[in-house]
């Protein structure tokens, strides 16, 4: 159990969407000082019953470069952004002033860059393009220029209330939920 990465919550879904979000953290710490970041031969570090890993799972252990992460392809005068980490293909432009249902409908009917199989991203997919090392906006502005720092709709409803859905703000990479009648921003994915 101590070396099983799923035991610590490190699984394929987590790795796919969250290991690539840089926070700018470059050092590891225990309760009172900086310590060497341990990987015990794995990237990311495997947490377990080893006392040397009592502070395992810190951001610095997951440090990756975003260099070359996104590829921009122009088709029919429209830019598609491929995330080379997740394989997702994003609409480069944004749309504002949509309720949650309007955002779902917009993405489901979108024809962009010669493609017609777009959808509203899940909460996890939308969070995967947040860059926590920068703010206002917290996103790669070469891949996603003119991205506002406001809240973007996800397709994920808020479990405690069917009248709400998750949004991701690109100010600091904030996450939260809002009423589905809120007018938010939209970026579609395929």
mmCIF file of N, CA and C in Angstrom, residues 48-129:
data_model
loop_
_atom_site.group_PDB
_atom_site.id
_atom_site.type_symbol
_atom_site.label_atom_id
_atom_site.label_comp_id
_atom_site.label_asym_id
_atom_site.label_seq_id
_atom_site.Cartn_x
_atom_site.Cartn_y
_atom_site.Cartn_z
ATOM 1 N N UNK A 48 3.763 7.650 0.801
ATOM 2 C CA UNK A 48 3.502 6.381 1.457
ATOM 3 C C UNK A 48 3.920 6.397 2.910
ATOM 4 N N UNK A 49 4.351 5.252 3.408
ATOM 5 C CA UNK A 49 4.688 5.105 4.817
ATOM 6 C C UNK A 49 6.157 5.391 5.114
ATOM 7 N N UNK A 50 6.902 5.955 4.193
ATOM 8 C CA UNK A 50 8.303 6.278 4.361
ATOM 9 C C UNK A 50 8.412 7.611 5.100
ATOM 10 N N UNK A 51 9.049 7.647 6.290
ATOM 11 C CA UNK A 51 9.148 8.901 7.050
ATOM 12 C C UNK A 51 9.806 10.029 6.257
ATOM 13 N N UNK A 52 10.684 9.681 5.308
ATOM 14 C CA UNK A 52 11.335 10.716 4.498
ATOM 15 C C UNK A 52 10.329 11.440 3.605
ATOM 16 N N UNK A 53 9.153 10.868 3.453
ATOM 17 C CA UNK A 53 8.147 11.462 2.574
ATOM 18 C C UNK A 53 6.978 12.058 3.345
ATOM 19 N N UNK A 54 7.194 12.406 4.604
ATOM 20 C CA UNK A 54 6.110 12.981 5.400
ATOM 21 C C UNK A 54 5.536 14.246 4.765
ATOM 22 N N UNK A 55 6.336 14.937 3.981
ATOM 23 C CA UNK A 55 5.872 16.168 3.339
ATOM 24 C C UNK A 55 5.839 15.979 1.824
ATOM 25 N N UNK A 56 5.477 14.798 1.407
ATOM 26 C CA UNK A 56 5.404 14.427 -0.005
ATOM 27 C C UNK A 56 4.216 15.095 -0.690
ATOM 28 N N UNK A 57 4.338 15.319 -1.991
ATOM 29 C CA UNK A 57 3.224 15.848 -2.767
ATOM 30 C C UNK A 57 3.246 17.356 -2.900
ATOM 31 N N UNK A 58 4.373 17.994 -2.637
ATOM 32 C CA UNK A 58 4.470 19.447 -2.761
ATOM 33 C C UNK A 58 4.622 19.845 -4.223
ATOM 34 N N UNK A 59 4.206 21.053 -4.539
ATOM 35 C CA UNK A 59 4.204 21.529 -5.915
ATOM 36 C C UNK A 59 5.558 21.396 -6.602
ATOM 37 N N UNK A 60 6.642 21.684 -5.889
ATOM 38 C CA UNK A 60 7.973 21.631 -6.496
ATOM 39 C C UNK A 60 8.313 20.240 -7.010
ATOM 40 N N UNK A 61 7.708 19.205 -6.445
ATOM 41 C CA UNK A 61 7.966 17.842 -6.898
ATOM 42 C C UNK A 61 7.302 17.563 -8.243
ATOM 43 N N UNK A 62 6.387 18.405 -8.630
ATOM 44 C CA UNK A 62 5.655 18.217 -9.878
ATOM 45 C C UNK A 62 6.070 19.242 -10.921
ATOM 46 N N UNK A 63 7.130 19.974 -10.661
ATOM 47 C CA UNK A 63 7.528 21.078 -11.541
ATOM 48 C C UNK A 63 7.769 20.575 -12.956
ATOM 49 N N UNK A 64 7.136 21.249 -13.881
ATOM 50 C CA UNK A 64 7.323 20.962 -15.302
ATOM 51 C C UNK A 64 7.351 22.285 -16.040
ATOM 52 N N UNK A 65 7.904 22.259 -17.187
ATOM 53 C CA UNK A 65 7.942 23.456 -18.015
ATOM 54 C C UNK A 65 6.747 23.456 -18.953
ATOM 55 N N UNK A 66 6.178 24.614 -19.162
ATOM 56 C CA UNK A 66 5.092 24.739 -20.126
ATOM 57 C C UNK A 66 5.613 25.023 -21.524
ATOM 58 N N UNK A 67 6.928 25.097 -21.675
ATOM 59 C CA UNK A 67 7.522 25.369 -22.970
ATOM 60 C C UNK A 67 7.118 24.275 -23.958
ATOM 61 N N UNK A 68 6.520 24.666 -25.062
ATOM 62 C CA UNK A 68 6.087 23.704 -26.066
ATOM 63 C C UNK A 68 4.832 22.947 -25.705
ATOM 64 N N UNK A 69 4.147 23.379 -24.672
ATOM 65 C CA UNK A 69 2.947 22.668 -24.240
ATOM 66 C C UNK A 69 1.810 22.786 -25.245
ATOM 67 N N UNK A 70 1.669 23.963 -25.855
ATOM 68 C CA UNK A 70 0.550 24.200 -26.762
ATOM 69 C C UNK A 70 1.040 24.378 -28.199
ATOM 70 N N UNK A 71 0.260 23.846 -29.129
ATOM 71 C CA UNK A 71 0.517 24.022 -30.549
ATOM 72 C C UNK A 71 -0.682 24.721 -31.161
ATOM 73 N N UNK A 72 -0.429 25.782 -31.909
ATOM 74 C CA UNK A 72 -1.512 26.541 -32.548
ATOM 75 C C UNK A 72 -1.550 26.177 -34.026
ATOM 76 N N UNK A 73 -2.722 25.787 -34.498
ATOM 77 C CA UNK A 73 -2.941 25.435 -35.893
ATOM 78 C C UNK A 73 -4.039 26.327 -36.449
ATOM 79 N N UNK A 74 -3.802 26.918 -37.599
ATOM 80 C CA UNK A 74 -4.807 27.782 -38.222
ATOM 81 C C UNK A 74 -5.501 27.022 -39.345
ATOM 82 N N UNK A 75 -6.819 26.955 -39.231
ATOM 83 C CA UNK A 75 -7.648 26.306 -40.246
ATOM 84 C C UNK A 75 -8.802 27.250 -40.537
ATOM 85 N N UNK A 76 -9.002 27.574 -41.794
ATOM 86 C CA UNK A 76 -10.094 28.459 -42.204
ATOM 87 C C UNK A 76 -10.073 29.767 -41.404
ATOM 88 N N UNK A 77 -8.883 30.343 -41.254
ATOM 89 C CA UNK A 77 -8.673 31.616 -40.540
ATOM 90 C C UNK A 77 -9.042 31.559 -39.058
ATOM 91 N N UNK A 78 -9.154 30.367 -38.495
ATOM 92 C CA UNK A 78 -9.483 30.213 -37.073
ATOM 93 C C UNK A 78 -8.403 29.360 -36.409
ATOM 94 N N UNK A 79 -7.963 29.791 -35.231
ATOM 95 C CA UNK A 79 -6.880 29.102 -34.535
ATOM 96 C C UNK A 79 -7.404 28.057 -33.563
ATOM 97 N N UNK A 80 -6.874 26.853 -33.730
ATOM 98 C CA UNK A 80 -7.119 25.756 -32.800
ATOM 99 C C UNK A 80 -5.869 25.603 -31.947
ATOM 100 N N UNK A 81 -6.044 25.403 -30.644
ATOM 101 C CA UNK A 81 -4.915 25.242 -29.730
ATOM 102 C C UNK A 81 -4.932 23.813 -29.209
ATOM 103 N N UNK A 82 -3.899 23.056 -29.562
ATOM 104 C CA UNK A 82 -3.769 21.686 -29.075
ATOM 105 C C UNK A 82 -2.908 21.687 -27.825
ATOM 106 N N UNK A 83 -3.426 21.102 -26.766
ATOM 107 C CA UNK A 83 -2.677 20.935 -25.530
ATOM 108 C C UNK A 83 -1.898 19.629 -25.672
ATOM 109 N N UNK A 84 -0.595 19.734 -25.831
ATOM 110 C CA UNK A 84 0.234 18.559 -26.055
ATOM 111 C C UNK A 84 0.353 17.665 -24.826
ATOM 112 N N UNK A 85 -0.059 18.149 -23.672
ATOM 113 C CA UNK A 85 -0.045 17.348 -22.435
ATOM 114 C C UNK A 85 -1.299 16.476 -22.336
ATOM 115 N N UNK A 86 -2.460 17.078 -22.607
ATOM 116 C CA UNK A 86 -3.720 16.352 -22.427
ATOM 117 C C UNK A 86 -4.302 15.804 -23.724
ATOM 118 N N UNK A 87 -3.880 16.368 -24.861
ATOM 119 C CA UNK A 87 -4.450 15.969 -26.143
ATOM 120 C C UNK A 87 -5.732 16.704 -26.493
ATOM 121 N N UNK A 88 -6.202 17.561 -25.596
ATOM 122 C CA UNK A 88 -7.416 18.328 -25.869
ATOM 123 C C UNK A 88 -7.131 19.424 -26.888
ATOM 124 N N UNK A 89 -8.126 19.742 -27.692
ATOM 125 C CA UNK A 89 -8.016 20.804 -28.689
ATOM 126 C C UNK A 89 -9.025 21.883 -28.330
ATOM 127 N N UNK A 90 -8.520 23.103 -28.155
ATOM 128 C CA UNK A 90 -9.307 24.219 -27.660
ATOM 129 C C UNK A 90 -9.598 25.257 -28.729
ATOM 130 N N UNK A 91 -10.731 25.881 -28.608
ATOM 131 C CA UNK A 91 -11.060 27.075 -29.368
ATOM 132 C C UNK A 91 -10.165 28.183 -28.800
ATOM 133 N N UNK A 92 -9.450 28.903 -29.660
ATOM 134 C CA UNK A 92 -8.565 29.937 -29.142
ATOM 135 C C UNK A 92 -9.336 31.166 -28.679
ATOM 136 N N UNK A 93 -10.393 31.489 -29.369
ATOM 137 C CA UNK A 93 -11.165 32.685 -29.034
ATOM 138 C C UNK A 93 -12.120 32.411 -27.878
ATOM 139 N N UNK A 94 -12.619 33.486 -27.302
ATOM 140 C CA UNK A 94 -13.606 33.363 -26.233
ATOM 141 C C UNK A 94 -14.891 34.067 -26.648
ATOM 142 N N UNK A 95 -15.956 33.681 -25.982
ATOM 143 C CA UNK A 95 -17.268 34.294 -26.199
ATOM 144 C C UNK A 95 -17.769 34.729 -24.831
ATOM 145 N N UNK A 96 -18.395 35.885 -24.765
ATOM 146 C CA UNK A 96 -18.888 36.385 -23.475
ATOM 147 C C UNK A 96 -20.408 36.446 -23.471
ATOM 148 N N UNK A 97 -20.944 36.650 -22.270
ATOM 149 C CA UNK A 97 -22.370 36.907 -22.120
ATOM 150 C C UNK A 97 -23.283 35.734 -22.341
ATOM 151 N N UNK A 98 -22.869 34.543 -21.901
ATOM 152 C CA UNK A 98 -23.707 33.346 -22.067
ATOM 153 C C UNK A 98 -24.096 32.782 -20.705
ATOM 154 N N UNK A 99 -25.351 32.405 -20.573
ATOM 155 C CA UNK A 99 -25.761 31.626 -19.406
ATOM 156 C C UNK A 99 -25.181 30.220 -19.582
ATOM 157 N N UNK A 100 -25.295 29.401 -18.552
ATOM 158 C CA UNK A 100 -24.752 28.052 -18.629
ATOM 159 C C UNK A 100 -25.395 27.253 -19.771
ATOM 160 N N UNK A 101 -26.704 27.290 -19.878
ATOM 161 C CA UNK A 101 -27.376 26.543 -20.944
ATOM 162 C C UNK A 101 -26.998 27.090 -22.316
ATOM 163 N N UNK A 102 -26.894 28.417 -22.435
ATOM 164 C CA UNK A 102 -26.465 29.008 -23.707
ATOM 165 C C UNK A 102 -25.038 28.586 -24.052
ATOM 166 N N UNK A 103 -24.175 28.467 -23.033
ATOM 167 C CA UNK A 103 -22.798 28.028 -23.254
ATOM 168 C C UNK A 103 -22.771 26.579 -23.748
ATOM 169 N N UNK A 104 -23.548 25.713 -23.127
ATOM 170 C CA UNK A 104 -23.639 24.317 -23.584
ATOM 171 C C UNK A 104 -24.093 24.249 -25.040
ATOM 172 N N UNK A 105 -25.166 24.976 -25.349
ATOM 173 C CA UNK A 105 -25.709 24.974 -26.706
ATOM 174 C C UNK A 105 -24.711 25.551 -27.711
ATOM 175 N N UNK A 106 -24.052 26.634 -27.317
ATOM 176 C CA UNK A 106 -23.075 27.273 -28.198
ATOM 177 C C UNK A 106 -21.978 26.284 -28.592
ATOM 178 N N UNK A 107 -21.385 25.630 -27.601
ATOM 179 C CA UNK A 107 -20.291 24.697 -27.887
ATOM 180 C C UNK A 107 -20.763 23.485 -28.675
ATOM 181 N N UNK A 108 -21.918 22.965 -28.330
ATOM 182 C CA UNK A 108 -22.440 21.788 -29.044
ATOM 183 C C UNK A 108 -22.734 22.077 -30.505
ATOM 184 N N UNK A 109 -22.997 23.344 -30.841
ATOM 185 C CA UNK A 109 -23.329 23.716 -32.220
ATOM 186 C C UNK A 109 -22.187 24.433 -32.939
ATOM 187 N N UNK A 110 -21.051 24.571 -32.276
ATOM 188 C CA UNK A 110 -19.939 25.329 -32.837
ATOM 189 C C UNK A 110 -19.266 24.591 -33.985
ATOM 190 N N UNK A 111 -19.044 25.314 -35.077
ATOM 191 C CA UNK A 111 -18.187 24.858 -36.166
ATOM 192 C C UNK A 111 -17.038 25.855 -36.187
ATOM 193 N N UNK A 112 -15.833 25.376 -35.906
ATOM 194 C CA UNK A 112 -14.682 26.260 -35.721
ATOM 195 C C UNK A 112 -13.426 25.532 -36.184
ATOM 196 N N UNK A 113 -12.616 26.197 -36.965
ATOM 197 C CA UNK A 113 -11.381 25.586 -37.450
ATOM 198 C C UNK A 113 -11.632 24.315 -38.233
ATOM 199 N N UNK A 114 -12.751 24.270 -38.930
ATOM 200 C CA UNK A 114 -13.094 23.094 -39.724
ATOM 201 C C UNK A 114 -13.598 21.914 -38.918
ATOM 202 N N UNK A 115 -13.848 22.108 -37.622
ATOM 203 C CA UNK A 115 -14.308 21.026 -36.753
ATOM 204 C C UNK A 115 -15.709 21.329 -36.220
ATOM 205 N N UNK A 116 -16.475 20.279 -35.967
ATOM 206 C CA UNK A 116 -17.841 20.486 -35.477
ATOM 207 C C UNK A 116 -18.181 19.635 -34.256
ATOM 208 N N UNK A 117 -17.168 19.058 -33.610
ATOM 209 C CA UNK A 117 -17.443 18.194 -32.452
ATOM 210 C C UNK A 117 -17.003 18.844 -31.136
ATOM 211 N N UNK A 118 -17.227 20.132 -31.015
ATOM 212 C CA UNK A 118 -16.868 20.848 -29.789
ATOM 213 C C UNK A 118 -17.919 20.620 -28.713
ATOM 214 N N UNK A 119 -17.499 20.873 -27.475
ATOM 215 C CA UNK A 119 -18.381 20.774 -26.315
ATOM 216 C C UNK A 119 -17.860 21.727 -25.252
ATOM 217 N N UNK A 120 -18.680 21.990 -24.247
ATOM 218 C CA UNK A 120 -18.252 22.793 -23.110
ATOM 219 C C UNK A 120 -17.336 21.924 -22.251
ATOM 220 N N UNK A 121 -16.149 22.415 -21.864
ATOM 221 C CA UNK A 121 -15.222 21.579 -21.096
ATOM 222 C C UNK A 121 -15.725 21.286 -19.691
ATOM 223 N N UNK A 122 -15.263 20.174 -19.138
ATOM 224 C CA UNK A 122 -15.550 19.876 -17.736
ATOM 225 C C UNK A 122 -14.739 20.827 -16.864
ATOM 226 N N UNK A 123 -15.085 20.851 -15.609
ATOM 227 C CA UNK A 123 -14.353 21.648 -14.625
ATOM 228 C C UNK A 123 -12.871 21.280 -14.635
ATOM 229 N N UNK A 124 -12.547 19.988 -14.643
ATOM 230 C CA UNK A 124 -11.155 19.542 -14.616
ATOM 231 C C UNK A 124 -10.419 19.916 -15.900
ATOM 232 N N UNK A 125 -11.074 19.792 -17.031
ATOM 233 C CA UNK A 125 -10.440 20.164 -18.291
ATOM 234 C C UNK A 125 -10.128 21.654 -18.332
ATOM 235 N N UNK A 126 -11.058 22.473 -17.891
ATOM 236 C CA UNK A 126 -10.849 23.922 -17.896
ATOM 237 C C UNK A 126 -9.721 24.308 -16.940
ATOM 238 N N UNK A 127 -9.673 23.681 -15.786
ATOM 239 C CA UNK A 127 -8.581 23.951 -14.833
ATOM 240 C C UNK A 127 -7.231 23.533 -15.386
ATOM 241 N N UNK A 128 -7.212 22.572 -16.293
ATOM 242 C CA UNK A 128 -5.933 22.071 -16.809
ATOM 243 C C UNK A 128 -5.165 23.111 -17.613
ATOM 244 N N UNK A 129 -5.822 24.169 -18.102
ATOM 245 C CA UNK A 129 -5.104 25.188 -18.872
ATOM 246 C C UNK A 129 -4.763 26.421 -18.036
#
